[in-house]
PDB file of C-alpha atoms in Angstrom:
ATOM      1  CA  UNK A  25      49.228  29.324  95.889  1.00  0.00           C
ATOM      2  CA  UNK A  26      46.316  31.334  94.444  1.00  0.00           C
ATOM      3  CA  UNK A  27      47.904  35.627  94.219  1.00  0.00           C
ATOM      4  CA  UNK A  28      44.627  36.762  95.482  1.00  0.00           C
ATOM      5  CA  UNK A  29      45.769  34.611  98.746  1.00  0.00           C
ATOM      6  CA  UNK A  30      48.943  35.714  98.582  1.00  0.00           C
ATOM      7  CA  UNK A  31      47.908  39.111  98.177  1.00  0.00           C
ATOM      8  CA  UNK A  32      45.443  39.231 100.698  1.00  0.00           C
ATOM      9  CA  UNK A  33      48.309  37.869 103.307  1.00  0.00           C
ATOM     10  CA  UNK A  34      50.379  40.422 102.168  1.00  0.00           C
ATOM     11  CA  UNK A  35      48.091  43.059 102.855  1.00  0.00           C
ATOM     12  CA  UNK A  36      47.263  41.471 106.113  1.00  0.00           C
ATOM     13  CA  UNK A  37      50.690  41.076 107.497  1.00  0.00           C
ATOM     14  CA  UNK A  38      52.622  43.595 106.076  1.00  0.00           C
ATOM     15  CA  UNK A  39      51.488  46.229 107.821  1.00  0.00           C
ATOM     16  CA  UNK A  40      51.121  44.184 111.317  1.00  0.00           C
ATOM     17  CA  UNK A  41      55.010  43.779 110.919  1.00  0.00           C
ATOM     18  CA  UNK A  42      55.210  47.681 110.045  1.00  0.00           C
ATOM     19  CA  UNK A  43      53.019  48.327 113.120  1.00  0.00           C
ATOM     20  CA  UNK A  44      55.016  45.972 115.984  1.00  0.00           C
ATOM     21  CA  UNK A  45      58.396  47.634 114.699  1.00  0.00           C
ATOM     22  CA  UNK A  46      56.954  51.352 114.988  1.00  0.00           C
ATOM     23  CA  UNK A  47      56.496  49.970 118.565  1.00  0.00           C
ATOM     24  CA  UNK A  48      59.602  48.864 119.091  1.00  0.00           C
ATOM     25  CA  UNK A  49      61.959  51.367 117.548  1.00  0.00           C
ATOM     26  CA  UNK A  50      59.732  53.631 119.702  1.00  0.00           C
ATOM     27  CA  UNK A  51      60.753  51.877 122.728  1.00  0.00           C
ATOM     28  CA  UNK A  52      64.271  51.699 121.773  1.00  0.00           C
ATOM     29  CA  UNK A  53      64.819  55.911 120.887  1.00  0.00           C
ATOM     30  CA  UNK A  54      61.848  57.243 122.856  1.00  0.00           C
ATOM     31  CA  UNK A  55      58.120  58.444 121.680  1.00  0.00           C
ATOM     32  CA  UNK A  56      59.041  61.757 120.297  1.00  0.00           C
ATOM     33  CA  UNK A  57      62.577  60.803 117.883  1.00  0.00           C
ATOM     34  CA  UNK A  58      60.068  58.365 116.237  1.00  0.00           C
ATOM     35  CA  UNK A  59      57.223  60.269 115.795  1.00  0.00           C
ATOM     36  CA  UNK A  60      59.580  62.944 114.365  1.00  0.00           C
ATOM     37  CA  UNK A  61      61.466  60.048 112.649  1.00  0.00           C
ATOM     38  CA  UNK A  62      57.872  58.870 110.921  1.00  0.00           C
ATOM     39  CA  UNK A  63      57.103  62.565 110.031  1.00  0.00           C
ATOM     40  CA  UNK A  64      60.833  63.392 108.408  1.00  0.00           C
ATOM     41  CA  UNK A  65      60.031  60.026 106.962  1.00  0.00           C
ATOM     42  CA  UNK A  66      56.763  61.576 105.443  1.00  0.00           C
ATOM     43  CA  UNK A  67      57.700  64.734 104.162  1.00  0.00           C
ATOM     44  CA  UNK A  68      60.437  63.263 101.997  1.00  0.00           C
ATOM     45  CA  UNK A  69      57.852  60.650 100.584  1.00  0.00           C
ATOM     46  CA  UNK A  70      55.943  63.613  99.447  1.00  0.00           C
ATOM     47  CA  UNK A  71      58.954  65.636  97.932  1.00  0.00           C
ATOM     48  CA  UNK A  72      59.480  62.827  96.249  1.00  0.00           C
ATOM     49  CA  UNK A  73      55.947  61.940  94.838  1.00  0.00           C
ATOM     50  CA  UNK A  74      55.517  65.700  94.178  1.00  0.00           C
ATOM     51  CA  UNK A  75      58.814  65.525  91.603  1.00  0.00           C
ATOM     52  CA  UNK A  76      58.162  62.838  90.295  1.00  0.00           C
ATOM     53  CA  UNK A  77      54.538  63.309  89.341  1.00  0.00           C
ATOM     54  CA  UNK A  78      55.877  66.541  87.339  1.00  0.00           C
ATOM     55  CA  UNK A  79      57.842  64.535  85.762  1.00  0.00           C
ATOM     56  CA  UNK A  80      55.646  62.459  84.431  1.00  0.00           C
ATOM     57  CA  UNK A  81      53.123  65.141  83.558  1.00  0.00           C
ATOM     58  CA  UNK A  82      55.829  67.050  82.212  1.00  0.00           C
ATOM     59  CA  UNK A  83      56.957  63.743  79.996  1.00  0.00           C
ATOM     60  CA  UNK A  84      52.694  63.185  79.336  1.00  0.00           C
ATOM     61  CA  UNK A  85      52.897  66.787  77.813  1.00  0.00           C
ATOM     62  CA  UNK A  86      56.199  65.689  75.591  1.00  0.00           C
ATOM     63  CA  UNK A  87      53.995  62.783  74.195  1.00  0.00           C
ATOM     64  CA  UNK A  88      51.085  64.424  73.635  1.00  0.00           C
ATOM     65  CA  UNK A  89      53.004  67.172  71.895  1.00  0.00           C
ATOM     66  CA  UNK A  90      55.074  65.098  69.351  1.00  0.00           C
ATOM     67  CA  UNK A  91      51.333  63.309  68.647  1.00  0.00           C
ATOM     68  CA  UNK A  92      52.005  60.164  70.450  1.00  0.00           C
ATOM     69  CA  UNK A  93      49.390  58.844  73.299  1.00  0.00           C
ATOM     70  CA  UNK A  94      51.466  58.951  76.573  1.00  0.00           C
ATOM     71  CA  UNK A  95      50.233  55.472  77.527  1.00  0.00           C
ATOM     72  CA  UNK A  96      53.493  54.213  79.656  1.00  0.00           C
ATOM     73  CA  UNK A  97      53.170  57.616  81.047  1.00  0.00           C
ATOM     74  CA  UNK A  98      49.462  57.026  82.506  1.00  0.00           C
ATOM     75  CA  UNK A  99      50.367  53.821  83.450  1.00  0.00           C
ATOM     76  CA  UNK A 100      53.322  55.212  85.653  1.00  0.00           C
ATOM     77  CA  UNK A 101      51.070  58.348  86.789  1.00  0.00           C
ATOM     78  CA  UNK A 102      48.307  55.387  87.948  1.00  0.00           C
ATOM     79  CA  UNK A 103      50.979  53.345  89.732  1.00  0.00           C
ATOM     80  CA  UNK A 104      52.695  56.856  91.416  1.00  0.00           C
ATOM     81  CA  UNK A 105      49.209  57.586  92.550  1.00  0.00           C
ATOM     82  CA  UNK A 106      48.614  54.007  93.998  1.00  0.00           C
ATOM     83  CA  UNK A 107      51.851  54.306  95.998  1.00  0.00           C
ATOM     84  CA  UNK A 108      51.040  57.892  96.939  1.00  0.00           C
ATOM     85  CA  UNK A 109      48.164  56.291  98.627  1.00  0.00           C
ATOM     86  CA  UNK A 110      49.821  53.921 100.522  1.00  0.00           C
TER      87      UNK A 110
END
């Protein structure tokens, strides 16, 4: 199968599936435990993208320092970014 199919279905279905069991954990615990349940859910995505883009710039700045080009460290600061995104 071609990736850019797969890929595409991927992005097409995954968040369909994401979407139907929002719905149904909803109906299961009630409207407000799951929109508090997606925003605890949030907030603890972002603690953890905040620490662990310092880290990286933190390990960037070690690189850079000892006169080595922090390459893996972009490369991890693109992909952090990417899933920040998402």
């Amino acid at each position: 199968m071609n990736p850019f199919k797969l890929l595409f279905a991927i992005f097409i279905f995954i968040p369909i599936i994401e979407v139907y069991l929002l719905i149904q954990v909803g109906s299961w615990i009630g409207v407000v435990p799951t929109v508090l349940l997606v925003i605890t859910t949030a907030m603890m995505g972002v603690s953890m993208l905040k620490s662990q883009g310092l880290s990286t710039l933190m390990d960037a700045q070690r690189s850079l320092a000892s006169g080595q080009v922090p390459a893996f460290q972009l490369l991890e600061g693109a992909a952090l970014l990417v899933s920040g995104a998402l």
